[in-house]
Short mmCIF file of C-alpha atoms (C1' of nucleotides) in Angstrom, two decimals:
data_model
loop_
_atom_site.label_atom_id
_atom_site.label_comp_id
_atom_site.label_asym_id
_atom_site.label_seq_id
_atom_site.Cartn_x
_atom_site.Cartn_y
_atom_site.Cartn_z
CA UNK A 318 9.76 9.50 0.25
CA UNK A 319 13.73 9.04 0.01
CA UNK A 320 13.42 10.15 -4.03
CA UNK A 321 10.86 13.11 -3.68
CA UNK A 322 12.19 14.61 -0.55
CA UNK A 323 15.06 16.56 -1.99
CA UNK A 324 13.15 17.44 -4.71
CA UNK A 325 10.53 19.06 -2.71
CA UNK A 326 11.99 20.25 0.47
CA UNK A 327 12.20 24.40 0.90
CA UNK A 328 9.31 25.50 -2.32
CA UNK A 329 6.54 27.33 -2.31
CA UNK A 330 3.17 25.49 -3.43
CA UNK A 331 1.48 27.76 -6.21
CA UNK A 332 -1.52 26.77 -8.33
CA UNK A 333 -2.76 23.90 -6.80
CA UNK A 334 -4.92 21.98 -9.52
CA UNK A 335 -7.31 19.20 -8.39
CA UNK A 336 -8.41 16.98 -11.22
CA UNK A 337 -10.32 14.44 -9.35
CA UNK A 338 -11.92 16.00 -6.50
CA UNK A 339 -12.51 12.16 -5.12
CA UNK A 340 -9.13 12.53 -4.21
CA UNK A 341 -9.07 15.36 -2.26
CA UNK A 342 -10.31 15.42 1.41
CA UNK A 343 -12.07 17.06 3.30
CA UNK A 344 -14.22 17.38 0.18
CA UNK A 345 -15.66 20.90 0.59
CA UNK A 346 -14.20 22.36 -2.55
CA UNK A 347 -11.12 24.66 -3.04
CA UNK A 348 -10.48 23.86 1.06
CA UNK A 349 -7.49 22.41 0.51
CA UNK A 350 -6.24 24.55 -1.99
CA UNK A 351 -6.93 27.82 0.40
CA UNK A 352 -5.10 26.05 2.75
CA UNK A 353 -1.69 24.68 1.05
CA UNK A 354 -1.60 27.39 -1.84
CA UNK A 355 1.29 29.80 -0.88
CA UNK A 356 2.69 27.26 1.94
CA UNK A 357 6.15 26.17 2.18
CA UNK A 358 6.91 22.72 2.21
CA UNK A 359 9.44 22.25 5.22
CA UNK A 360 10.44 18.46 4.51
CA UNK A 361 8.84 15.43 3.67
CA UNK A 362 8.28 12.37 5.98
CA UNK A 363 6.56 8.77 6.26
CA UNK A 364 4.45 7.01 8.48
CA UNK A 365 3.63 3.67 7.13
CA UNK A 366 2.37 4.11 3.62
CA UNK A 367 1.44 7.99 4.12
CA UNK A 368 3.40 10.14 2.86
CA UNK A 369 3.60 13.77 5.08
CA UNK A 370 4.20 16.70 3.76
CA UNK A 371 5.32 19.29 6.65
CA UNK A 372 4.26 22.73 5.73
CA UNK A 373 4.18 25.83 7.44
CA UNK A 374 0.98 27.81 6.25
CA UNK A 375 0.58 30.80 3.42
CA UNK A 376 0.89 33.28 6.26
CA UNK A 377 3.89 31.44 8.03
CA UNK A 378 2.05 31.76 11.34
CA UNK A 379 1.44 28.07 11.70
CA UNK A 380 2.62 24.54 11.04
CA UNK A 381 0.77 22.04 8.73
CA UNK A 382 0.50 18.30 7.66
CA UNK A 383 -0.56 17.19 4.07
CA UNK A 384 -1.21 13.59 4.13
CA UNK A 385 -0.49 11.79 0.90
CA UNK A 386 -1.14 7.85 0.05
CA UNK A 387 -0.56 6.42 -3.25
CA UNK A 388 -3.10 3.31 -3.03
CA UNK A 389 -3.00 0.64 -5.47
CA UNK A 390 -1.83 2.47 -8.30
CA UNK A 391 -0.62 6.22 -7.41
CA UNK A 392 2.77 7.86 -8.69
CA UNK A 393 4.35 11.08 -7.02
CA UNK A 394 7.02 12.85 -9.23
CA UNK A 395 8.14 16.43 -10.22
CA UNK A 396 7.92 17.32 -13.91
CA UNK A 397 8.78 20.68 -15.77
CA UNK A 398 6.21 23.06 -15.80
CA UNK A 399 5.91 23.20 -19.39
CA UNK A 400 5.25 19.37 -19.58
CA UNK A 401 1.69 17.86 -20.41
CA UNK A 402 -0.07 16.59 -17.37
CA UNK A 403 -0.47 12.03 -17.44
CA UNK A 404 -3.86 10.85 -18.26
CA UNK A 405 -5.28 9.98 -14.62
CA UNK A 406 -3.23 12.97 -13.06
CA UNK A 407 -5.23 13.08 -9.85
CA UNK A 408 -3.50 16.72 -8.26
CA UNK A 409 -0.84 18.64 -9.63
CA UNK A 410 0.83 21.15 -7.29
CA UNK A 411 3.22 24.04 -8.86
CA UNK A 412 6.47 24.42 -7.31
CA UNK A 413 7.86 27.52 -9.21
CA UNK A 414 8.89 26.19 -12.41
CA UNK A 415 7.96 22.20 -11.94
CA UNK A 416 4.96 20.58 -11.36
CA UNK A 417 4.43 17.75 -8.30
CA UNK A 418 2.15 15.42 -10.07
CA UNK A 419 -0.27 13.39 -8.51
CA UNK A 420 -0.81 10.54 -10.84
CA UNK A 421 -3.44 7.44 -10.17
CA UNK A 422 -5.05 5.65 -12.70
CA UNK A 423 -7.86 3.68 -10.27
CA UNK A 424 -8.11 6.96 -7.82
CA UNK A 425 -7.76 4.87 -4.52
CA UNK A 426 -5.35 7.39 -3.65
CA UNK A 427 -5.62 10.43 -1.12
CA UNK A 428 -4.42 13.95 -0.40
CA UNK A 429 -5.89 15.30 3.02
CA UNK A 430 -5.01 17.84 5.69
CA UNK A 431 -7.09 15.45 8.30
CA UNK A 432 -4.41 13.97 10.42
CA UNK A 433 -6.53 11.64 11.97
CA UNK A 434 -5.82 8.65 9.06
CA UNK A 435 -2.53 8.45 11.29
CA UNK A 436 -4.40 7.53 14.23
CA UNK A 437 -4.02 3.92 15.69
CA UNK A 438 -1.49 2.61 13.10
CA UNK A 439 0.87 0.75 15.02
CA UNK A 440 4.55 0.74 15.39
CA UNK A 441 6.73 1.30 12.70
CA UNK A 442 8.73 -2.29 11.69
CA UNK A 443 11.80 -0.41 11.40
CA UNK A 444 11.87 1.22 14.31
CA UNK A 445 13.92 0.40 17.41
CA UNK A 446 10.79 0.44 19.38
CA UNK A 447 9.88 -2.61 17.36
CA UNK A 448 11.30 -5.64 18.99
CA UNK A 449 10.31 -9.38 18.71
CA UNK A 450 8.55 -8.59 21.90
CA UNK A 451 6.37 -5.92 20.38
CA UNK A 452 5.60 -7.74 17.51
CA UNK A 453 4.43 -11.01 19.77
CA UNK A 454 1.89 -8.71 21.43
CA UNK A 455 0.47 -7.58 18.70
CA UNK A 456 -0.19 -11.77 17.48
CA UNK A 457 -0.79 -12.90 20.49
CA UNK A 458 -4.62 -14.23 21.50
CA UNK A 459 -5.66 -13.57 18.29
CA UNK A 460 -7.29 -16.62 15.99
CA UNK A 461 -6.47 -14.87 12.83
CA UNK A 462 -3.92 -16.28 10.51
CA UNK A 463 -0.95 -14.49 10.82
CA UNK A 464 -0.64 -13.41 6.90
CA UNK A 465 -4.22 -11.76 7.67
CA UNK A 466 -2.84 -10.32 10.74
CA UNK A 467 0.01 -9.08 9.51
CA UNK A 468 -1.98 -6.76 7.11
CA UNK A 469 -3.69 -5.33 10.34
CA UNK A 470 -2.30 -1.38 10.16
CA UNK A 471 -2.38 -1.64 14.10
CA UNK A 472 -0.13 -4.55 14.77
CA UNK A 473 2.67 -3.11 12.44
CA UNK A 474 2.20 -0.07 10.08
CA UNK A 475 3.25 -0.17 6.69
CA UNK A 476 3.49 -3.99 5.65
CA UNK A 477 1.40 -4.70 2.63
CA UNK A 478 -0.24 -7.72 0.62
CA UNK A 479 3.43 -8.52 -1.39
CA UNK A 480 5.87 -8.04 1.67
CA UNK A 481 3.56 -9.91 4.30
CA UNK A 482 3.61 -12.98 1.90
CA UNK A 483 7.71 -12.33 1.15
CA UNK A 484 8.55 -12.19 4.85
CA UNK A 485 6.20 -15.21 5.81
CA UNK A 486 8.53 -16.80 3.18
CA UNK A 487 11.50 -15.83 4.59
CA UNK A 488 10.73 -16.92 8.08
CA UNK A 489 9.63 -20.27 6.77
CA UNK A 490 6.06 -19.90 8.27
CA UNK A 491 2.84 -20.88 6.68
CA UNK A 492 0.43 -18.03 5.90
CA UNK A 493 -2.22 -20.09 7.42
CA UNK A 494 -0.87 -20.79 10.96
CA UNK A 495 -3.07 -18.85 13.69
CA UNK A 496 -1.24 -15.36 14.74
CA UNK A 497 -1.87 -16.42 18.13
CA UNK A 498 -0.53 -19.77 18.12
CA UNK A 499 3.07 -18.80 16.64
CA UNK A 500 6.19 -20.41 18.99
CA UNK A 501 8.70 -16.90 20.26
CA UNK A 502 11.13 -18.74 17.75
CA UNK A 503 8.84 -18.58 15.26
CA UNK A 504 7.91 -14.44 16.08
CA UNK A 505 11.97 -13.92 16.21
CA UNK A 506 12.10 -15.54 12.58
CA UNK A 507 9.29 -13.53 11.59
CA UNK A 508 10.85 -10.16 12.96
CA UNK A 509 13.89 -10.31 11.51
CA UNK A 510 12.38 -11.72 7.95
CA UNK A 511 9.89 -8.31 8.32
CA UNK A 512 12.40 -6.18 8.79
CA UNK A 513 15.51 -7.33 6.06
CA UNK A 514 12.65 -7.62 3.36
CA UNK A 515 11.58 -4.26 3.98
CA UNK A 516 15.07 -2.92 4.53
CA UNK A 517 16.31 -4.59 1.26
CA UNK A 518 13.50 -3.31 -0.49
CA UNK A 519 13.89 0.06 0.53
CA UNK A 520 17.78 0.37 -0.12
CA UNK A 521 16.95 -1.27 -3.84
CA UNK A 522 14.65 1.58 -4.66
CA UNK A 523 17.31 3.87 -3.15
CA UNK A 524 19.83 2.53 -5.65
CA UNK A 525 17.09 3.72 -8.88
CA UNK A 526 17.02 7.01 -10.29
CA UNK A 527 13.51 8.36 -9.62
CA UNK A 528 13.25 8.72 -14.09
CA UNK A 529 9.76 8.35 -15.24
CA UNK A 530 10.86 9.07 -18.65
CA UNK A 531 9.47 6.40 -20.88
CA UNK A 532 7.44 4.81 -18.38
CA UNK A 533 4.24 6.07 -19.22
CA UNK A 534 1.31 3.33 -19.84
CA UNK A 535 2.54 1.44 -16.90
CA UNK A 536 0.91 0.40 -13.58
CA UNK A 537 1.94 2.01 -10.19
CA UNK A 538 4.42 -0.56 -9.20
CA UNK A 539 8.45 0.12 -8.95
CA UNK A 540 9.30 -1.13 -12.63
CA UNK A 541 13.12 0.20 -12.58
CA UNK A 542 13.98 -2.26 -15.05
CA UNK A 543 17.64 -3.21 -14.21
CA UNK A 544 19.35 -1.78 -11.08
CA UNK A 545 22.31 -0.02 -10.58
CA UNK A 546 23.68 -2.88 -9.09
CA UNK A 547 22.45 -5.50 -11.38
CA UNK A 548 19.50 -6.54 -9.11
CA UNK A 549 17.02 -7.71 -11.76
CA UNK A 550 13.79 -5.83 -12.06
CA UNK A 551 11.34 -5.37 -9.09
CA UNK A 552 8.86 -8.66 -9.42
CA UNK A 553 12.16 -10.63 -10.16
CA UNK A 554 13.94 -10.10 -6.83
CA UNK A 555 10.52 -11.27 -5.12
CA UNK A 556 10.39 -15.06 -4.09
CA UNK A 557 7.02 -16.09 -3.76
CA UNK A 558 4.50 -12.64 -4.64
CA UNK A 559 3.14 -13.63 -7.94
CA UNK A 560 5.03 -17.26 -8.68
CA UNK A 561 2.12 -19.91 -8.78
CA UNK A 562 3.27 -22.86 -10.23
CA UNK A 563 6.61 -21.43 -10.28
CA UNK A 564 9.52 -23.22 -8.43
CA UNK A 565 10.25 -22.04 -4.79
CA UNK A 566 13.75 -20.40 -5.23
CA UNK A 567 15.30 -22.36 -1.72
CA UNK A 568 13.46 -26.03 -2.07
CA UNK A 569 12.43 -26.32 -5.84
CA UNK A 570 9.29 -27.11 -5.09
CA UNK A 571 5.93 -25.53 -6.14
CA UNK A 572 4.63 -21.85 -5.26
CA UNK A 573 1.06 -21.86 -4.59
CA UNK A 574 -1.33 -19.22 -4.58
CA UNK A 575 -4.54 -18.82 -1.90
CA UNK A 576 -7.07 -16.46 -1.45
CA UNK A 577 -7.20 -14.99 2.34
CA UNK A 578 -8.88 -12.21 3.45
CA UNK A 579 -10.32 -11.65 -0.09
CA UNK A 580 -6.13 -11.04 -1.06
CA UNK A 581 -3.61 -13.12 -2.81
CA UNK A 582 -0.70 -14.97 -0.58
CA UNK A 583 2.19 -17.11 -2.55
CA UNK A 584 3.62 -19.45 -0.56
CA UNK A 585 5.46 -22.78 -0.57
CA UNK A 586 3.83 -25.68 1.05
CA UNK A 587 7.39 -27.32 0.73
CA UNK A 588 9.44 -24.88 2.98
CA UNK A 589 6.82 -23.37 5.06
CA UNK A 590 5.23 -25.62 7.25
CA UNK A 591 2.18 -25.90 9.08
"C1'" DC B 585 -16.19 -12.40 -22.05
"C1'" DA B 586 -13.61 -13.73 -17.57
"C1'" DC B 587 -10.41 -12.84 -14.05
"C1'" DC B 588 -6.69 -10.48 -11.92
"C1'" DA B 589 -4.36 -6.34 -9.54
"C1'" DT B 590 0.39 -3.10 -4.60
"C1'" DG B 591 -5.11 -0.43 -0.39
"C1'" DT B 592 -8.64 1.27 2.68
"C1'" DT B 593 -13.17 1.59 4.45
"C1'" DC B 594 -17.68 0.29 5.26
"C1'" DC B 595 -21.27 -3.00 5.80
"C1'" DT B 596 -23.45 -7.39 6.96
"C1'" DT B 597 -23.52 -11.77 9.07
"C1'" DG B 598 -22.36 -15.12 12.47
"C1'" DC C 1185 -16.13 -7.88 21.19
"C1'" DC C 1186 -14.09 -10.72 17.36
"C1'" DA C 1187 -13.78 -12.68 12.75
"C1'" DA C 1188 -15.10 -13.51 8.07
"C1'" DG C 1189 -16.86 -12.20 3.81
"C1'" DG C 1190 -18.30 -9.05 0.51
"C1'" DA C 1191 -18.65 -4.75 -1.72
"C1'" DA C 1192 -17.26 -0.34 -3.07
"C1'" DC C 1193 -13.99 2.77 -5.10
"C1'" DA C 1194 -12.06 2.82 -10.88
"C1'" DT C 1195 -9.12 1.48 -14.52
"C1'" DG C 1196 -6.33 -1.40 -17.13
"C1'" DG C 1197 -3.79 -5.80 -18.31
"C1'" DT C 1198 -3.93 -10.50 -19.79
#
DNA sequence: CACCATGTTCCTTG
DNA sequence: CCAAGGAACATGGT
């Protein structure tokens, strides 16, 4: 949201080209296009893993929300007009001379105008509104285990499958321990580990140029290759997502992997108890 | 060939 | 009502 923002904020949609109508809902054809062709895209916001464009319609009488999500494997990114559209472009949206391109090689993606995907997600982690308090509620009396609850939308918006296993790491918690039977110690831990993971995250992808150039072929994750900084790649600032058998980076012992919820969690048996 | 993958939604079963 | 498990969506990497 931080990288396309500026690039989209104050244009004009034009053609709007839908190359997999799967994509697109409501599905009654050219709908969406009638509605967001000649609109004016008035800034760009977030709300968990949505993406919302605020437009204000063709005829400027009225005020509208395109809903984005990028799924598993979606891309967002502006392009010049004159360059070829990816493989698995999903939408493509002219904004005078550039292209927004909508690019998602498995199509679990969406575009939509229904606003009603944003009902019931719960609070945002970064949020002042989200205290340790908050985030107790939302565990307590529940027999889940809290790696599975964690990836409920309604107890906090936005965490997915990578960052629920990271923070559980962080906060020294075992993915398996019931939501409901966490210690307030243990929910403190776990609030502040949610929300530096996700802030750190965030500012390293602020720190990247938003330059697809070369990076065609790849999947949908962040791949910046070396930051700025000289903060390793993506997967190598993670400590647990996707190190079985590797050595945990604080006790040296071994990552595991487990299956919960039909999803992968990393952990370390070692340093996370229970 | 097998198995894995950042997400959401729907369905069945208990 | 809750929870668990599976499947579907669709494509590509290893």
């Amino acid at each position: 949201m931080r990288h396309l923002a500026p690039l989209v904020r104050g244009r004009r949609i034009g053609v709007v080209e839908v190359h997999r109508s799967r994509v697109v809902r409501p599905d009654r054809p050219g709908q969406v296009c009638r509605a967001i062709e000649g609109a004016r895209i008035l800034g760009l916001a977030r709300r968990a893993k949505y993406l919302v464009f605020r437009l204000q319609s063709p005829g400027g009488d009225r005020e509208l929300d395109l809903i984005g999500h990028l799924g598993m494997t979606g891309r967002m990114y502006v392009q010049p007009g004159s360059a070829a559209l990816p493989r698995h472009c999903a939408v493509a949206l002219t904004l005078g001379g550039r292209r927004l391109v909508f690019e998602d090689t498995r199509y679990f993606g969406r575009l939509t105008l229904d606003v009603s995907v944003l009902e019931g997600l719960g609070p945002e982690p970064l949020d002042e509104a989200f205290t340790p308090e908050v985030l107790a509620a939302g565990l307590a009396g529940s027999r889940q285990a809290v790696k599975v609850r964690l990836l409920d939308q309604t107890v906090v918006a936005g965490v997915g499958n990578i960052y629920a296993s990271e923070a559980l790491f962080r906060a020294r918690l075992s993915p398996m321990r019931l939501a409901g039977r966490l210690k307030p110690v243990e929910i403190g831990r776990l609030w502040e580990a949610l929300r530096s993971v996700l802030d750190e995250a965030i500012r390293f992808g602020s720190t990247v140029p938003l330059d697809w150039a070369g990076m065609g072929g790849r999947d949908g994750l962040f791949y910046y290759g070396s930051a700025p900084g000289g903060g390793g790649s993506y997967e190598e600032r993670l400590s647990v997502y996707g190190r079985d058998g590797e050595r945990c980076p604080r006790c040296g012992g071994g990552v595991r992997r487990a299956v919960q919820a039909a999803r992968s969690t990393f952990w370390c048996p070692g340093c996370q108890r229970g």
